[in-house]
PDB file of C-alpha atoms in Angstrom:
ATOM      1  CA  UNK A 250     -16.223  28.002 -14.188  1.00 77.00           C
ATOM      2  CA  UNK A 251     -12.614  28.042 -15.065  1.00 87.00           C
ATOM      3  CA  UNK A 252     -11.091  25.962 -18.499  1.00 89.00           C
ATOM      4  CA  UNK A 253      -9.490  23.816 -16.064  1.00 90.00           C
ATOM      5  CA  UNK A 254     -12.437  22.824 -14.693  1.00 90.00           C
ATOM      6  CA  UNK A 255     -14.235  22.550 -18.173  1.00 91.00           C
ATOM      7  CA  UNK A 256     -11.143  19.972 -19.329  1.00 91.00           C
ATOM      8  CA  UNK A 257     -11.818  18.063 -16.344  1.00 91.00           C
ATOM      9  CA  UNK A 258     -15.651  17.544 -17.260  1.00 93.00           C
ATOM     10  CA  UNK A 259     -15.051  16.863 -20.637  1.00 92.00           C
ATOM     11  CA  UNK A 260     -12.701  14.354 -20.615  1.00 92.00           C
ATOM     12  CA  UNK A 261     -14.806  12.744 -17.490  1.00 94.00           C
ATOM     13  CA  UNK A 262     -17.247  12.544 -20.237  1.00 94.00           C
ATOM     14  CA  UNK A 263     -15.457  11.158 -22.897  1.00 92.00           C
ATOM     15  CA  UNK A 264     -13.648   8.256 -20.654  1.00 92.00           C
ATOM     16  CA  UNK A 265     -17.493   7.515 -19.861  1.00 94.00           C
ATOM     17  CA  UNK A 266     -18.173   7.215 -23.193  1.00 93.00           C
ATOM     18  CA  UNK A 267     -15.276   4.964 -24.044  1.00 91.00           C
ATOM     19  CA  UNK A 268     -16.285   2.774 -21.388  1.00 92.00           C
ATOM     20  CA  UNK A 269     -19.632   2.600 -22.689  1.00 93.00           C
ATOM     21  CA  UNK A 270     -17.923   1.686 -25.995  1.00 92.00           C
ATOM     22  CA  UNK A 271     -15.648  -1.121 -25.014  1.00 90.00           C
ATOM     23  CA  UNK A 272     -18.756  -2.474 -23.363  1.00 92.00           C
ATOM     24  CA  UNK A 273     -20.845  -2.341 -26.474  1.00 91.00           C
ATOM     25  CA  UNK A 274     -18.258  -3.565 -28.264  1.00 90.00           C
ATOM     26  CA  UNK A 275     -17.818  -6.784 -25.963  1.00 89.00           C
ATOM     27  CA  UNK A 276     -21.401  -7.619 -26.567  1.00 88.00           C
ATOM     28  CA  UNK A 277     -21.495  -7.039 -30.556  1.00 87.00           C
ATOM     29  CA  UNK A 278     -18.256  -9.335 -30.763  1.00 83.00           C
ATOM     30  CA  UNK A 279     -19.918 -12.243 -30.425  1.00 77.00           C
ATOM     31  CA  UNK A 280     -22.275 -11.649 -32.751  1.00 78.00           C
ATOM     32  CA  UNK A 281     -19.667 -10.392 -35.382  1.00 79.00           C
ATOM     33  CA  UNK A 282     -17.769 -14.039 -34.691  1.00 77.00           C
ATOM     34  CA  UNK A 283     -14.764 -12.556 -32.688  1.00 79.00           C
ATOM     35  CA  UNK A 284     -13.314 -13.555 -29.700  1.00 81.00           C
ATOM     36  CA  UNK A 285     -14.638 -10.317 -26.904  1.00 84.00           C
ATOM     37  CA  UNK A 286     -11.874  -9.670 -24.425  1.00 82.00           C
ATOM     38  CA  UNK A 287      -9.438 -10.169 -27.590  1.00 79.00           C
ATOM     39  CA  UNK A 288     -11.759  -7.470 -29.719  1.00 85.00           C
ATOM     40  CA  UNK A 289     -12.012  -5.593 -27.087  1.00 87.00           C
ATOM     41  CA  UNK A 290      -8.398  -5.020 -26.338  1.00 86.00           C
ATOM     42  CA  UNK A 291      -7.446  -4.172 -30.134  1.00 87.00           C
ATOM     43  CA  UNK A 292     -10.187  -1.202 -29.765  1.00 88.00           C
ATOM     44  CA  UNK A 293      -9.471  -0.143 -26.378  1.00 88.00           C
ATOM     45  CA  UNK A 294      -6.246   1.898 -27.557  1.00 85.00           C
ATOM     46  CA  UNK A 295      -8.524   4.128 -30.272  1.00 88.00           C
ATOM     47  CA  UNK A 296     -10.250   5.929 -27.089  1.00 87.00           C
ATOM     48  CA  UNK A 297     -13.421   7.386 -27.827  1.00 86.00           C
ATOM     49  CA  UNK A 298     -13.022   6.284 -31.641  1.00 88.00           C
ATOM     50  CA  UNK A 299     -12.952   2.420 -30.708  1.00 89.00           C
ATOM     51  CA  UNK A 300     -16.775   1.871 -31.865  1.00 89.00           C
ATOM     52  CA  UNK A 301     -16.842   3.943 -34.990  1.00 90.00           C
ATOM     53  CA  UNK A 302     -13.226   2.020 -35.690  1.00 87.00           C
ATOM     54  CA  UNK A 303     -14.712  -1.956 -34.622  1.00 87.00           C
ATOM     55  CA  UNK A 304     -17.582  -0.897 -37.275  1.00 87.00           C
ATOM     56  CA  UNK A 305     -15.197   0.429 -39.872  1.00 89.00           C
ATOM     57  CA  UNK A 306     -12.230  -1.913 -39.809  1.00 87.00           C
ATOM     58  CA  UNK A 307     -13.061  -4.809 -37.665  1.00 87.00           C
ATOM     59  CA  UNK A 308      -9.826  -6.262 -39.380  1.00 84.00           C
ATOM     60  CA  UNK A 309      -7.645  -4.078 -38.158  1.00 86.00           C
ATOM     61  CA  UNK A 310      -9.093  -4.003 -34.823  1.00 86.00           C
ATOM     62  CA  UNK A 311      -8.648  -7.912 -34.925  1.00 85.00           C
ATOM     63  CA  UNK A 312      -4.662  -7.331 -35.607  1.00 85.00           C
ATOM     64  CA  UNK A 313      -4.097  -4.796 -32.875  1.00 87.00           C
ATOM     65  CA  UNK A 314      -5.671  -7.263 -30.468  1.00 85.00           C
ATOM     66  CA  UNK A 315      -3.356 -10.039 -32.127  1.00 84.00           C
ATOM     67  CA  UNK A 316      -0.739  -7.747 -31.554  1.00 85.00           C
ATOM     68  CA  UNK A 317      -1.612  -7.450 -27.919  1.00 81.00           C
ATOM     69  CA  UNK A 318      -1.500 -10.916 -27.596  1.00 80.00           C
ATOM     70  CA  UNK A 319       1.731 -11.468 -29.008  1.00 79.00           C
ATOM     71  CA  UNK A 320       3.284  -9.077 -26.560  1.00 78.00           C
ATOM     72  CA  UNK A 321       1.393 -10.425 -23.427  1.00 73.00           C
ATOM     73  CA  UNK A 322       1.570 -14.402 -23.939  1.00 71.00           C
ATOM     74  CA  UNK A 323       5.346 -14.424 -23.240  1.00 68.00           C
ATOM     75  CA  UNK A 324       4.242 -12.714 -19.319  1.00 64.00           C
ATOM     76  CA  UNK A 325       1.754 -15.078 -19.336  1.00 62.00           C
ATOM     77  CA  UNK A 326       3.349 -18.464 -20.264  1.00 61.00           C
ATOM     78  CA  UNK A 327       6.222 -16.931 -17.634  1.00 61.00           C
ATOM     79  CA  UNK A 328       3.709 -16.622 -15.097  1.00 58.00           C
ATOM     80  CA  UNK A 329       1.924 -20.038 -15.438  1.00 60.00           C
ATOM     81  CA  UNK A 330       5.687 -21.897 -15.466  1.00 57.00           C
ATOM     82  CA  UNK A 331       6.048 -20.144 -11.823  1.00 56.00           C
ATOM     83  CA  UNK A 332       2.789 -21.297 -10.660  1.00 54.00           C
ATOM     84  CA  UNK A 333       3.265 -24.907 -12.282  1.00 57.00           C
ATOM     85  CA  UNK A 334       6.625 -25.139 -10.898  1.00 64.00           C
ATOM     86  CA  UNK A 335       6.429 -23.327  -7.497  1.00 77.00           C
ATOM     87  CA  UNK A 336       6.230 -26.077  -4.436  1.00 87.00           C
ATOM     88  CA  UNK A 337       2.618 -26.407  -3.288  1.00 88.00           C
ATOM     89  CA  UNK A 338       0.770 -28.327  -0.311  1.00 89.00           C
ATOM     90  CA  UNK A 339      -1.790 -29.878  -1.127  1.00 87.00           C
ATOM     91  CA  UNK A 340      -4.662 -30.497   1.031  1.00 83.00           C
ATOM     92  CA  UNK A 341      -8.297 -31.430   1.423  1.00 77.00           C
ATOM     93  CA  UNK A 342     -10.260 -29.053  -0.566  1.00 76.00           C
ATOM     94  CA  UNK A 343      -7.599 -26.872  -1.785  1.00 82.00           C
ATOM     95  CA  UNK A 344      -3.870 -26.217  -2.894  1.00 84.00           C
ATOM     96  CA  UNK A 345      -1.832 -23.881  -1.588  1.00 86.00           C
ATOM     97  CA  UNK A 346       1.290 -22.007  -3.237  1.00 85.00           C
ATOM     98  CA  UNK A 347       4.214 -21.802  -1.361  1.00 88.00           C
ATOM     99  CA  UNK A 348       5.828 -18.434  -2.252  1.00 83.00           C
ATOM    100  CA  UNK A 349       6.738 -16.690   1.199  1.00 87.00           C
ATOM    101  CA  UNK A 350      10.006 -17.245   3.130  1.00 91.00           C
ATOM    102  CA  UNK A 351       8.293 -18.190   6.621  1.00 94.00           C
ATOM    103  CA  UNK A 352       4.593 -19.968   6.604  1.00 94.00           C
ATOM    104  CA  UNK A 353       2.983 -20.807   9.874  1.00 95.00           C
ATOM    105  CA  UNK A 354       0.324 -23.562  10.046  1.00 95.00           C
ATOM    106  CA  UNK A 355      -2.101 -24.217  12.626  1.00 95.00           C
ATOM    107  CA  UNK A 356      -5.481 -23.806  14.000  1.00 94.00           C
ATOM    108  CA  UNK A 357      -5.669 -20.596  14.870  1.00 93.00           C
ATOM    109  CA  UNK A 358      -6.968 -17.662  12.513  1.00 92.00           C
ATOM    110  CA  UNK A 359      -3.548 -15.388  12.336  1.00 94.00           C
ATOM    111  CA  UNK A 360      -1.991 -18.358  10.532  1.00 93.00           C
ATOM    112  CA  UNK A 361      -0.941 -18.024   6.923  1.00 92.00           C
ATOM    113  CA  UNK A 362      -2.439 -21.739   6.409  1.00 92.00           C
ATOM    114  CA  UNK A 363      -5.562 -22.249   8.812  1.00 92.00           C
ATOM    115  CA  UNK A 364      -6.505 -25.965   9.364  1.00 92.00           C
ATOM    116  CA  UNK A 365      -9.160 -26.002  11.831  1.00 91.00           C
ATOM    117  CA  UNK A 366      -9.407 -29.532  13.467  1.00 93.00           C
ATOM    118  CA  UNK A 367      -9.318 -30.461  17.214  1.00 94.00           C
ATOM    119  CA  UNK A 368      -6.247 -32.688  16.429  1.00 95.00           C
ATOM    120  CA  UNK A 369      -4.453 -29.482  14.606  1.00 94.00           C
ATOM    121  CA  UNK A 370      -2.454 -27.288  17.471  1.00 95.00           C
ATOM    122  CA  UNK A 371      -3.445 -23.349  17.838  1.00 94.00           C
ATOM    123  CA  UNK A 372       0.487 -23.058  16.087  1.00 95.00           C
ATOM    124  CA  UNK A 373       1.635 -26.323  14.963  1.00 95.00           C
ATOM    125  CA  UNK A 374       4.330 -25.990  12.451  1.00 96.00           C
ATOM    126  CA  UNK A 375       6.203 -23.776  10.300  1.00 96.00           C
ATOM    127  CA  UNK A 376       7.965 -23.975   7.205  1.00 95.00           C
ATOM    128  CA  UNK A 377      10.883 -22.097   6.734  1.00 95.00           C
ATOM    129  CA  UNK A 378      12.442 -21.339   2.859  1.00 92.00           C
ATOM    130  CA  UNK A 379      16.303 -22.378   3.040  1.00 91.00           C
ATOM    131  CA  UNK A 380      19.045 -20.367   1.266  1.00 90.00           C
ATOM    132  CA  UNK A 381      19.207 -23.381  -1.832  1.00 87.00           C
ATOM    133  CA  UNK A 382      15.261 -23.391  -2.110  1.00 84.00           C
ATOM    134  CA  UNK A 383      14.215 -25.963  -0.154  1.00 88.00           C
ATOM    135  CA  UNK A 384      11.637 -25.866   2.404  1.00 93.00           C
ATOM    136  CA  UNK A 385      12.571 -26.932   5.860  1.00 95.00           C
ATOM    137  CA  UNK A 386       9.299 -28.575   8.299  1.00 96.00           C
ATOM    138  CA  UNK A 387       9.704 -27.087  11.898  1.00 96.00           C
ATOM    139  CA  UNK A 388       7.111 -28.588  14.484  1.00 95.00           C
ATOM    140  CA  UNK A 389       6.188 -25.952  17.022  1.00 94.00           C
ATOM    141  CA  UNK A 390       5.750 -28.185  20.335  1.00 91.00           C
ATOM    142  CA  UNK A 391       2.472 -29.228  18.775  1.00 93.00           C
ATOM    143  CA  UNK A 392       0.365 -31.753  20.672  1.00 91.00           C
ATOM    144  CA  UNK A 393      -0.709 -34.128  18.210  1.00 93.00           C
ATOM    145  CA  UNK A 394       2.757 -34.319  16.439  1.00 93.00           C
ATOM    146  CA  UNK A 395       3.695 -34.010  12.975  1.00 96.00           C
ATOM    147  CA  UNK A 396       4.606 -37.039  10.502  1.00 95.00           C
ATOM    148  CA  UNK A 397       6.320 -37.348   7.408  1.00 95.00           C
ATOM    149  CA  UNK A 398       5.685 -40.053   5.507  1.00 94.00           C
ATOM    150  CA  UNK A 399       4.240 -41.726   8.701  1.00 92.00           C
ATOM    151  CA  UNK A 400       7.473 -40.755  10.727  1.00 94.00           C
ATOM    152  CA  UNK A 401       7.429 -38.811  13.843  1.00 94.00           C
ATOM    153  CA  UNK A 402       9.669 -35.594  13.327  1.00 95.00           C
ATOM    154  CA  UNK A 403      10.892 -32.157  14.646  1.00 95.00           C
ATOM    155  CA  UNK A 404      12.440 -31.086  12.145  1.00 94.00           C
ATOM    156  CA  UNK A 405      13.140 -32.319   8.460  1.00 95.00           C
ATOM    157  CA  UNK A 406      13.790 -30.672   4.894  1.00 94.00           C
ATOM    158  CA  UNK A 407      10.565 -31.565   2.524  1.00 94.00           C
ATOM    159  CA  UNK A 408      11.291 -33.512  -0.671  1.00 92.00           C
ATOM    160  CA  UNK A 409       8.888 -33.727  -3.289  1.00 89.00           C
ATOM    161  CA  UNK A 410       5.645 -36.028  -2.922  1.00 87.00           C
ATOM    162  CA  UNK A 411       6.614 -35.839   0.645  1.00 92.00           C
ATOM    163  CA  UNK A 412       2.755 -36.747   3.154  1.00 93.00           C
ATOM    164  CA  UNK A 413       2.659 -34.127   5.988  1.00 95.00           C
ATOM    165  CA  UNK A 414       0.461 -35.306   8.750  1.00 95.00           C
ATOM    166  CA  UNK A 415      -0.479 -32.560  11.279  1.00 95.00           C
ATOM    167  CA  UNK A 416      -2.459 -34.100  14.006  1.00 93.00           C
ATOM    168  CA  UNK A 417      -5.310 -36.064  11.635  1.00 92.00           C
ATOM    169  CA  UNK A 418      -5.209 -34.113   8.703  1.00 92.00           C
ATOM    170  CA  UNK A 419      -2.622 -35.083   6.108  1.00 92.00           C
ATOM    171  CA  UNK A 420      -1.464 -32.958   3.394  1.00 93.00           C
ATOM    172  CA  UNK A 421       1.111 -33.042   0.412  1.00 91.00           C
ATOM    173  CA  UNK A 422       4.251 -30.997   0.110  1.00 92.00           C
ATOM    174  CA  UNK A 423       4.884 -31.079  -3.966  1.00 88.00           C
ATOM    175  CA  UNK A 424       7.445 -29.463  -5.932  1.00 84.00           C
ATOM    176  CA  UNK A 425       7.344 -30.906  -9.622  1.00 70.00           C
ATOM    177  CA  UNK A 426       4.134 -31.403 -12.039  1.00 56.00           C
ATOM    178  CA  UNK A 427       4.692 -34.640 -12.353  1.00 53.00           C
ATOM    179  CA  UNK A 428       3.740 -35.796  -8.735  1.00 50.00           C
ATOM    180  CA  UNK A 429       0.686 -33.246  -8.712  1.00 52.00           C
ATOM    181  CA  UNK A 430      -0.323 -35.161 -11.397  1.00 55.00           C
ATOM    182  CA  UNK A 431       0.043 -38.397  -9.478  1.00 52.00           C
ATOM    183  CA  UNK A 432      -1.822 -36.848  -7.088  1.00 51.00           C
ATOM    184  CA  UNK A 433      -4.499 -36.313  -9.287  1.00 55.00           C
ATOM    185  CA  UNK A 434      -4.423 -39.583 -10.599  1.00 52.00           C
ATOM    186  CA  UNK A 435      -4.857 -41.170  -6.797  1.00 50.00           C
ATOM    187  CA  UNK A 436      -1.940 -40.744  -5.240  1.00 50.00           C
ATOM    188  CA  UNK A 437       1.471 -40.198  -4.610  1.00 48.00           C
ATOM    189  CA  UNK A 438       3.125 -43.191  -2.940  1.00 47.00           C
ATOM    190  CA  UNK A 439       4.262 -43.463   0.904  1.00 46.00           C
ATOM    191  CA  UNK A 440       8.296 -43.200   0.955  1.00 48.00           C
ATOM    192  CA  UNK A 441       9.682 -44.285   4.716  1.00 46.00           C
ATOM    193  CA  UNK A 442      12.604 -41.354   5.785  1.00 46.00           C
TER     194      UNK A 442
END
């Protein structure tokens, strides 16, 4: 066999024995009275030294993983203000994130939001991201209708706490934290347009 090949084993076996590590040390961080995935990331970086290292200096392995903290809580807290802050609808079992340009709703499974209920058209509405943010509500010739608030419409931007009813099924177009807590709280009130 050639060195190359050799190289190629060897490290094969050594990232097999990190693994095995970093699992190890997952389980024995518990026990030791640190937090695992927080352990575990301070040893990751020694490689194939990471257990001889946790059982060594567990302190320092605690400060590396503080370390990685530090640096990935900023991405983190960024991340969670998006999904806090990005508009939503909110419907009967689950929430949705609004975070494409174009979003088709309907019955039918090639949808990017599937509602299956007899009163809910194959395609029967779109929303459609505006150049200042805003979300516009395009009916698509749907039999049942759409509503806002209880209104009959074609066509309408989407404020926030706005009640979309396709057909029977009514869900909520939100924007701020505030009205999802409302929401959660027992509802947002019904505004006329």
């Amino acid at each position: 066999m050639s060195t190359e090949v050799w190289l190629g084993i060897v490290f094969l076996v050594l990232v097999v024995v990190w693994i095995a590590e970093l699992v190890w040390i997952a389980r024995m961080a518990e026990d030791w009275g640190y937090d695992p995935l927080h352990f575990v990331s301070g040893a990751a970086i020694f490689f194939v030294f990471a257990a001889p290292l946790a059982l060594v200096a567990p302190g320092a392995i605690e400060r590396i993983g503080d370390l990685w903290a530090a640096l990935v809580r900023p991405l983190d807290a960024r991340a969670r203000e998006r999904r806090r802050t990005s508009p939503r609808l909110v419907m009967p079992g689950r929430t949705v994130l609004l975070e494409q340009e174009r979003v088709r709703i309907g019955r039918y499974p090639n949808n990017d939001i599937v509602i299956d209920h007899p009163t809910v058209s194959a395609y029967h509405a779109e929303l459609v991201r505006r150049p200042d943010g805003r979300y516009e509500l395009l009916d698509r010739e749907s039999r049942n209708g759409t509503r806002i608030n209880g209104t009959p419409v074609r066509q309408a931007i989407l404020k926030d706490g706005d009640q979309i009813t396709l057909g029977a099924i009514t869900v909520h177009y939100l924007e701020g934290s505030k009205t999802l807590e409302a929401l959660n709280r027992g509802g947002v009130p019904l505004r006329r347009r």
